[in-house]
PDB file of C-alpha atoms in Angstrom:
ATOM      1  CA  MET A 262     140.979 122.943 148.227  1.00 45.00           C
ATOM      2  CA  VAL A 263     139.601 120.972 145.316  1.00 47.00           C
ATOM      3  CA  GLU A 264     136.205 122.019 144.034  1.00 50.00           C
ATOM      4  CA  THR A 265     133.907 119.009 143.695  1.00 50.00           C
ATOM      5  CA  ARG A 266     130.533 118.518 142.087  1.00 53.00           C
ATOM      6  CA  SER A 267     128.135 119.414 144.863  1.00 55.00           C
ATOM      7  CA  SER A 268     124.864 117.953 143.631  1.00 63.00           C
ATOM      8  CA  TYR A 269     125.967 115.703 140.774  1.00 76.00           C
ATOM      9  CA  LEU A 270     125.185 112.010 141.090  1.00 85.00           C
ATOM     10  CA  PHE A 271     127.661 109.753 139.349  1.00 90.00           C
ATOM     11  CA  THR A 272     126.209 106.893 137.349  1.00 91.00           C
ATOM     12  CA  GLU A 273     127.116 103.288 138.073  1.00 92.00           C
ATOM     13  CA  GLU A 274     129.259 103.249 134.922  1.00 93.00           C
ATOM     14  CA  GLU A 275     131.142 106.411 135.920  1.00 94.00           C
ATOM     15  CA  LYS A 276     131.824 105.050 139.402  1.00 94.00           C
ATOM     16  CA  LEU A 277     133.091 101.777 137.915  1.00 94.00           C
ATOM     17  CA  GLN A 278     135.419 103.652 135.542  1.00 95.00           C
ATOM     18  CA  ILE A 279     136.844 105.746 138.390  1.00 95.00           C
ATOM     19  CA  VAL A 280     137.291 102.755 140.717  1.00 95.00           C
ATOM     20  CA  GLU A 281     138.928 100.647 138.001  1.00 94.00           C
ATOM     21  CA  ASP A 282     141.251 103.516 137.058  1.00 94.00           C
ATOM     22  CA  HIS A 283     142.430 103.647 140.675  1.00 94.00           C
ATOM     23  CA  ILE A 284     142.828  99.865 140.989  1.00 93.00           C
ATOM     24  CA  ASN A 285     144.289  99.036 137.565  1.00 94.00           C
ATOM     25  CA  ASN A 286     146.596 102.018 137.100  1.00 93.00           C
ATOM     26  CA  GLY A 287     147.792 102.434 140.676  1.00 90.00           C
ATOM     27  CA  ILE A 288     146.690 106.062 140.882  1.00 91.00           C
ATOM     28  CA  SER A 289     146.466 107.341 144.456  1.00 94.00           C
ATOM     29  CA  ILE A 290     143.041 108.069 145.888  1.00 94.00           C
ATOM     30  CA  ARG A 291     143.763 111.791 146.086  1.00 96.00           C
ATOM     31  CA  ALA A 292     145.056 111.983 142.491  1.00 95.00           C
ATOM     32  CA  CYS A 293     142.155 109.930 141.182  1.00 95.00           C
ATOM     33  CA  ALA A 294     139.639 112.065 143.077  1.00 95.00           C
ATOM     34  CA  THR A 295     141.191 115.224 141.642  1.00 95.00           C
ATOM     35  CA  LYS A 296     141.274 113.787 138.116  1.00 94.00           C
ATOM     36  CA  TYR A 297     137.549 112.966 138.158  1.00 94.00           C
ATOM     37  CA  ASN A 298     136.444 115.903 140.333  1.00 95.00           C
ATOM     38  CA  VAL A 299     134.995 113.735 143.105  1.00 95.00           C
ATOM     39  CA  SER A 300     135.660 113.862 146.843  1.00 94.00           C
ATOM     40  CA  SER A 301     138.215 111.485 148.317  1.00 95.00           C
ATOM     41  CA  THR A 302     135.609 110.392 150.860  1.00 95.00           C
ATOM     42  CA  SER A 303     133.211 109.313 148.122  1.00 93.00           C
ATOM     43  CA  LEU A 304     135.956 107.451 146.298  1.00 95.00           C
ATOM     44  CA  VAL A 305     136.960 105.567 149.456  1.00 95.00           C
ATOM     45  CA  TYR A 306     133.299 104.639 150.018  1.00 94.00           C
ATOM     46  CA  TRP A 307     132.959 103.395 146.400  1.00 95.00           C
ATOM     47  CA  LEU A 308     136.165 101.363 146.697  1.00 95.00           C
ATOM     48  CA  ARG A 309     134.961  99.699 149.893  1.00 94.00           C
ATOM     49  CA  SER A 310     131.567  98.937 148.354  1.00 93.00           C
ATOM     50  CA  TYR A 311     133.196  97.594 145.180  1.00 94.00           C
ATOM     51  CA  ARG A 312     135.526  95.306 147.121  1.00 93.00           C
ATOM     52  CA  GLU A 313     132.689  93.947 149.280  1.00 92.00           C
ATOM     53  CA  LEU A 314     129.867  93.687 146.721  1.00 91.00           C
ATOM     54  CA  GLY A 315     131.427  94.097 143.285  1.00 92.00           C
ATOM     55  CA  VAL A 316     129.598  96.183 140.675  1.00 90.00           C
ATOM     56  CA  GLU A 317     126.359  95.840 142.682  1.00 89.00           C
ATOM     57  CA  GLY A 318     127.974  97.923 145.417  1.00 88.00           C
ATOM     58  CA  LEU A 319     128.243 100.906 143.075  1.00 89.00           C
ATOM     59  CA  LYS A 320     124.507 101.134 142.416  1.00 85.00           C
ATOM     60  CA  SER A 321     122.663 104.065 143.944  1.00 78.00           C
ATOM     61  CA  GLN A 322     121.154 103.378 147.355  1.00 71.00           C
ATOM     62  CA  ILE A 323     118.769 106.342 147.220  1.00 69.00           C
ATOM     63  CA  GLY A 324     115.220 105.334 148.110  1.00 61.00           C
ATOM     64  CA  LYS A 325     116.125 101.817 149.218  1.00 64.00           C
ATOM     65  CA  HIS A 326     115.035 100.475 152.569  1.00 62.00           C
ATOM     66  CA  ARG A 327     118.001  99.818 154.799  1.00 63.00           C
ATOM     67  CA  GLY A 328     116.451  97.646 157.453  1.00 66.00           C
ATOM     68  CA  PRO A 329     113.521  95.436 158.326  1.00 68.00           C
ATOM     69  CA  ASN A 330     111.976  97.850 160.842  1.00 66.00           C
ATOM     70  CA  LYS A 331     111.029 100.721 158.575  1.00 65.00           C
ATOM     71  CA  GLY A 332     107.647 102.385 158.643  1.00 65.00           C
ATOM     72  CA  ARG A 333     104.874 102.348 161.160  1.00 68.00           C
ATOM     73  CA  PRO A 334     105.100  99.711 163.898  1.00 67.00           C
ATOM     74  CA  LYS A 335     102.629  96.853 163.687  1.00 69.00           C
ATOM     75  CA  GLY A 336     100.267  96.257 166.556  1.00 70.00           C
ATOM     76  CA  THR A 337      97.446  98.014 168.269  1.00 69.00           C
ATOM     77  CA  PHE A 338      97.574 101.263 170.132  1.00 66.00           C
ATOM     78  CA  LYS A 339      96.868 100.856 173.858  1.00 69.00           C
ATOM     79  CA  PRO A 340      96.514 104.124 175.799  1.00 67.00           C
TER      80      PRO A 340
END
């Protein structure tokens, strides 16, 4: 079992470096994940995001709203 960084957040630049290393050098996902001490699941997620959205897909999504229906519903309360 590979020990990964449990609470470390990779920067956008670090994610880009890891993704490009995998794509440009033909390193397998498992080998690349081991090399950079990141989980294979995270790397697959970053690759998918990078392919769909480019560098923008590697930006942190923490604190961003993910849909139009967030928060308290609008309207009046009718008991």
